CSV table of C-alpha atoms in Angstrom, one decimal:
chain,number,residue,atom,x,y,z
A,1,UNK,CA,-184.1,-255.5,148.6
A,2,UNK,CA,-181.2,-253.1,147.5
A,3,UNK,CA,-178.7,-256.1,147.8
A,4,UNK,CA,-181.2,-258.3,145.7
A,5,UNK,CA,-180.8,-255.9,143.1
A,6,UNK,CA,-177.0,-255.7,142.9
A,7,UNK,CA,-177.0,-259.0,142.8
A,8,UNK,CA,-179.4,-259.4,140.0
A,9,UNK,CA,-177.3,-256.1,138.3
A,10,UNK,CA,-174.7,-258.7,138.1
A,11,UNK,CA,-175.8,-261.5,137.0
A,12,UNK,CA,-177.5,-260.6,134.5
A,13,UNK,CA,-174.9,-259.9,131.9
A,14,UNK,CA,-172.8,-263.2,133.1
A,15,UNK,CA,-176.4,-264.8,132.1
A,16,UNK,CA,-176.8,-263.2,129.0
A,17,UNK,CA,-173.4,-264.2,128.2
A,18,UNK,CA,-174.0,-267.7,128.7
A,19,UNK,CA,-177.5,-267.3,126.7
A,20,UNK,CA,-175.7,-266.1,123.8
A,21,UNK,CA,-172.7,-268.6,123.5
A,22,UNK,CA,-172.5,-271.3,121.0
A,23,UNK,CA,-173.6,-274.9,122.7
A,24,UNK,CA,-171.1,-277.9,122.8
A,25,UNK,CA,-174.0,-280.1,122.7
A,26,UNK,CA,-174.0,-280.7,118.9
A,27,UNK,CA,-170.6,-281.4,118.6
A,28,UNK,CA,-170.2,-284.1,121.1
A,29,UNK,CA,-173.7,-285.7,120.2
A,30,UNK,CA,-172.6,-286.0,116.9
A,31,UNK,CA,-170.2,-288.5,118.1
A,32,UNK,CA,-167.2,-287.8,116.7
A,33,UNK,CA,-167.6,-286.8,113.2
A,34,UNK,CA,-164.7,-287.4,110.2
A,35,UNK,CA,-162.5,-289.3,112.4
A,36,UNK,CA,-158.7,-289.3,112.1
A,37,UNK,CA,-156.5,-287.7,109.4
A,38,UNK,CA,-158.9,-284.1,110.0
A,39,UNK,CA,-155.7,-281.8,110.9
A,40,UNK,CA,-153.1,-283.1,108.3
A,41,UNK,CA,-156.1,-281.7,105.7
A,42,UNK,CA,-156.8,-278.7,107.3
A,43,UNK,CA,-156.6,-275.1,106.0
A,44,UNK,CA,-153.2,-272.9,107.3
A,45,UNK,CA,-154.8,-270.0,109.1
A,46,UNK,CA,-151.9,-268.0,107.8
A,47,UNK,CA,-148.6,-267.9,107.0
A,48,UNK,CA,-145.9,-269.3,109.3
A,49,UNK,CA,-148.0,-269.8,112.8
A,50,UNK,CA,-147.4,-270.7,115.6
A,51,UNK,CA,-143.9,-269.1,114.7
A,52,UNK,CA,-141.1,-271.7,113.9
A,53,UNK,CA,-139.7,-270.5,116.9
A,54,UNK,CA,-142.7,-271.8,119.1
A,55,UNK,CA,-143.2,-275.1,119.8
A,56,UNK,CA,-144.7,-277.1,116.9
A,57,UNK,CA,-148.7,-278.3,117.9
A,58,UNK,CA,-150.5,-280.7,115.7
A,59,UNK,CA,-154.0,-280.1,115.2
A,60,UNK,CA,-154.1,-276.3,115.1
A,61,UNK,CA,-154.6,-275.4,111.9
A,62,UNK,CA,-158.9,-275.2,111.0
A,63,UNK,CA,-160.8,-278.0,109.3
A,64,UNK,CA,-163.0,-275.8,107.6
A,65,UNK,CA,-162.5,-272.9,105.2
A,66,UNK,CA,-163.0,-269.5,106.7
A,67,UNK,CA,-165.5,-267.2,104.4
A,68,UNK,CA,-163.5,-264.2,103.4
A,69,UNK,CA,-165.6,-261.2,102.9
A,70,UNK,CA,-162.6,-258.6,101.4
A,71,UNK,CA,-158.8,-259.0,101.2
A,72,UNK,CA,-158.2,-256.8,104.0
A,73,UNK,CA,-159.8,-259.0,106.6
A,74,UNK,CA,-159.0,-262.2,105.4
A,75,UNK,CA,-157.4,-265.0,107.8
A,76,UNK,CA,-154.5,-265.2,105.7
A,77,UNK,CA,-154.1,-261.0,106.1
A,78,UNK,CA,-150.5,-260.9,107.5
A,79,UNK,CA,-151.3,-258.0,109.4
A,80,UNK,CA,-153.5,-261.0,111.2
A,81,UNK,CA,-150.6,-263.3,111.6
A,82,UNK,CA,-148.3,-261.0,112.9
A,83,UNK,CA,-151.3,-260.3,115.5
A,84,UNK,CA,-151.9,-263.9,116.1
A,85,UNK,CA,-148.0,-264.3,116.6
A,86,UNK,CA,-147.4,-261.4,119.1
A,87,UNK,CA,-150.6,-263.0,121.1
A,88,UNK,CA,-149.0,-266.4,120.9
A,89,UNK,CA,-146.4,-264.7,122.5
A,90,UNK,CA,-148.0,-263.0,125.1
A,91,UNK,CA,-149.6,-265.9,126.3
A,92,UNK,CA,-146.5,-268.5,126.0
A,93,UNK,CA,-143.8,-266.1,127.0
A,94,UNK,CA,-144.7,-263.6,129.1
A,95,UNK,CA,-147.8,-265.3,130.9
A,96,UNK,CA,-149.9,-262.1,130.5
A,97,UNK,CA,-153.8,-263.4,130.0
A,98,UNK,CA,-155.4,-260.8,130.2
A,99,UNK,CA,-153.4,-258.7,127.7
A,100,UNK,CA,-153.4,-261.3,125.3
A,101,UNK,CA,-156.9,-261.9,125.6
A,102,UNK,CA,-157.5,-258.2,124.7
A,103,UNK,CA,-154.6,-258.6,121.5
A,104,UNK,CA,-156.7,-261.6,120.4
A,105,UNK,CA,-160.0,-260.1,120.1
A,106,UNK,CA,-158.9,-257.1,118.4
A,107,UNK,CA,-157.9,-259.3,115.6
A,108,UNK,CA,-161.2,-259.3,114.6
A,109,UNK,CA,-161.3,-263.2,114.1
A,110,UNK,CA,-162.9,-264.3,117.6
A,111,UNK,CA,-164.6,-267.4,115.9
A,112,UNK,CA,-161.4,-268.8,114.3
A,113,UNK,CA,-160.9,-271.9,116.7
A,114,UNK,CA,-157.3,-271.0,117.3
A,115,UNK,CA,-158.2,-267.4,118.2
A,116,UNK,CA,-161.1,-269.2,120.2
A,117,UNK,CA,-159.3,-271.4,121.9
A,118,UNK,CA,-156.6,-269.4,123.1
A,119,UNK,CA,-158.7,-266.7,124.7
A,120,UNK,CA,-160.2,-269.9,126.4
A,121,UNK,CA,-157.2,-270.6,127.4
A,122,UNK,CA,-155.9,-267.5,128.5
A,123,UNK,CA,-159.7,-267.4,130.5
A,124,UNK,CA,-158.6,-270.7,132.0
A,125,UNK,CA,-155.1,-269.6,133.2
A,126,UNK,CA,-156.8,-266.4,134.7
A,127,UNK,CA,-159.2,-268.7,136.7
A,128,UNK,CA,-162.0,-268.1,134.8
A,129,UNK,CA,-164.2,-271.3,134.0
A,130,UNK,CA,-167.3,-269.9,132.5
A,131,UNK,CA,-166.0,-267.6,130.2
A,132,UNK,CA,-163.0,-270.4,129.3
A,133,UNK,CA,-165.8,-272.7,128.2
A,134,UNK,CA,-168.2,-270.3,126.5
A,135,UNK,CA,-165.0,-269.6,124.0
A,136,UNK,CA,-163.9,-273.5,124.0
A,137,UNK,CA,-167.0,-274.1,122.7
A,138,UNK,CA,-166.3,-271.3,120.2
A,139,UNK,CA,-163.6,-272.7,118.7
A,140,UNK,CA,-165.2,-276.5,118.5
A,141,UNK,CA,-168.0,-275.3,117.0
A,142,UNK,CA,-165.9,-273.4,114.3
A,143,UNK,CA,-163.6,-276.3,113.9
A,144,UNK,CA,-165.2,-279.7,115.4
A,145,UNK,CA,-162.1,-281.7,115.1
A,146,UNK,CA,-160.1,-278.8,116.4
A,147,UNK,CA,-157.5,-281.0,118.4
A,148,UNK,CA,-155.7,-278.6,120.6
A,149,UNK,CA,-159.2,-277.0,121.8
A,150,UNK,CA,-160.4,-280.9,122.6
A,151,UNK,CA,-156.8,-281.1,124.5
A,152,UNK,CA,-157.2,-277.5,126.2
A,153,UNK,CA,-160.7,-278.2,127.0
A,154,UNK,CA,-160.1,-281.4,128.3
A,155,UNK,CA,-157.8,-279.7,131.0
A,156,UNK,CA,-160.4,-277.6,132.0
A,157,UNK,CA,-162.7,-280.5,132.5
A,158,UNK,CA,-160.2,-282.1,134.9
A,159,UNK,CA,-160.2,-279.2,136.9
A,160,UNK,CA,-163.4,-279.0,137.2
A,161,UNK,CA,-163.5,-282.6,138.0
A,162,UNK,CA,-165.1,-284.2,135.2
A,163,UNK,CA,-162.8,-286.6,134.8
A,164,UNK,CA,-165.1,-288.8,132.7
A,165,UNK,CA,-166.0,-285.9,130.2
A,166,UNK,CA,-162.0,-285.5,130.0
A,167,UNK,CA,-161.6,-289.2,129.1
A,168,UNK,CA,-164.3,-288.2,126.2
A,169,UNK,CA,-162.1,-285.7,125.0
A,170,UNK,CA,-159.2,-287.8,125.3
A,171,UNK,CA,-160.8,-290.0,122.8
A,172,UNK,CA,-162.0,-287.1,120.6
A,173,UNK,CA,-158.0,-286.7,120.3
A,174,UNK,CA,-157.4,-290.5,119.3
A,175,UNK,CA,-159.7,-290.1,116.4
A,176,UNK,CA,-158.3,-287.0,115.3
A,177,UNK,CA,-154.4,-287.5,115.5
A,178,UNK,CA,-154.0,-290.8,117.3
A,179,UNK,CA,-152.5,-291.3,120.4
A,180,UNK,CA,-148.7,-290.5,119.4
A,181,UNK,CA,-149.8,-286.8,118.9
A,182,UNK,CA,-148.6,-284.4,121.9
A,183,UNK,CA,-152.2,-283.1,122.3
A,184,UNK,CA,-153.2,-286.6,123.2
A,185,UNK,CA,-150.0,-287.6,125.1
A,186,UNK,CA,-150.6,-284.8,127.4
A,187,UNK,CA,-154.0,-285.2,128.0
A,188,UNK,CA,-153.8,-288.5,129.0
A,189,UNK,CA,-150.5,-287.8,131.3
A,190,UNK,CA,-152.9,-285.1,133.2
A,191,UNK,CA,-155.7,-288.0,133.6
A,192,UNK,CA,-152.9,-290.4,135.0
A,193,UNK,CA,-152.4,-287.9,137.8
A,194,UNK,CA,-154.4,-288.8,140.9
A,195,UNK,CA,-158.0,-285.9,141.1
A,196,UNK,CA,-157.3,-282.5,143.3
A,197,UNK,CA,-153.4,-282.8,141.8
A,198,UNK,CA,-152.9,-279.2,140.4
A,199,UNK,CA,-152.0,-279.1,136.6
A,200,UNK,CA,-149.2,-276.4,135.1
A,201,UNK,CA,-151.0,-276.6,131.5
């Protein structure tokens, strides 16, 4: 009974996470939505990110305007960038998830899809799935045609060996950028690799 208990304890909160987070389900019923030519229009979260000194990725800037309530927390605050940058950093450089999750969600953006997808990624890299997806499905709802979260989360499906939920992604990433676009380019590449081959993304 005791060990019942704990066990419930435990996953309760896991379930009330997964209660609470956004659903993909909308996003890929809808098919698609706005097709290519959605990044190139998109709003710069701020000024000069990832920095110039980071590789260039297509497709991370936000389709959709964020609502700013006050100057101070607005996306393009460059106390934000600079706090987006050094978490870019973290992640990129020094391989430390789990600090960079922590940098990321002080910034006070968590439903921007690049602040959303990198602490999905940075869930990923530290193994775990759940809590990867429940903020990959953050940042797509934020930003449907959010190309490096449909790349990102594509990953994830391969390792979880949904290989045909990958190949939807893949496609997501045609109609958003095409298939000359480094999101889509690596995507496929990890799809060409035969399943149970570990991926380095």
């Amino acid at each position: 009974m005791i060990k019942l208990a704990i066990k419930l304890g435990t996953l309760a909160p896991v379930l009330m996470a997964l209660s609470t987070a956004p659903s993909l389900t909308p996003a890929l019923a809808a098919g698609g939505g706005g097709g290519g030519g959605g990044a190139s229009s998109a709003m710069d979260p701020g000024p000069s990110y990832p920095p110039s000194s980071y590789p260039k990725r297509s497709g991370t800037k936000a389709t959709h305007k964020v609502k700013k309530t006050n100057k101070q927390s607005s996306i393009d605050d460059p106390s934000f960038a600079q706090g987006y940058r050094a978490a870019y950093a973290t992640i990129y450089d020094r391989n430390d998830y789990a600090a960079a999750i922590e940098q990321l969600k002080s910034l006070g953006h968590d439903d921007h899809p690049n602040v959303a997808n990198l602490i999905g990624y940075s869930y990923r890299k530290l193994g775990d799935y759940k809590l990867s997806q429940v903020w990959y499905e953050r940042a797509l709802k934020a930003d449907p045609n959010h190309v490096l979260t449909w790349q990102y989360y594509g990953l994830w499906q391969i390792e979880q060996g949904n290989r045909d939920q990958a190949q939807y992604h893949l496609s997501r990433i045609a109609a958003i950028c095409g298939t000359d676009c480094e999101e889509y380019r690596s995507l496929a590449a990890a799809l060409e690799k035969p399943p149970g081959t570990g991926l380095v993304y």
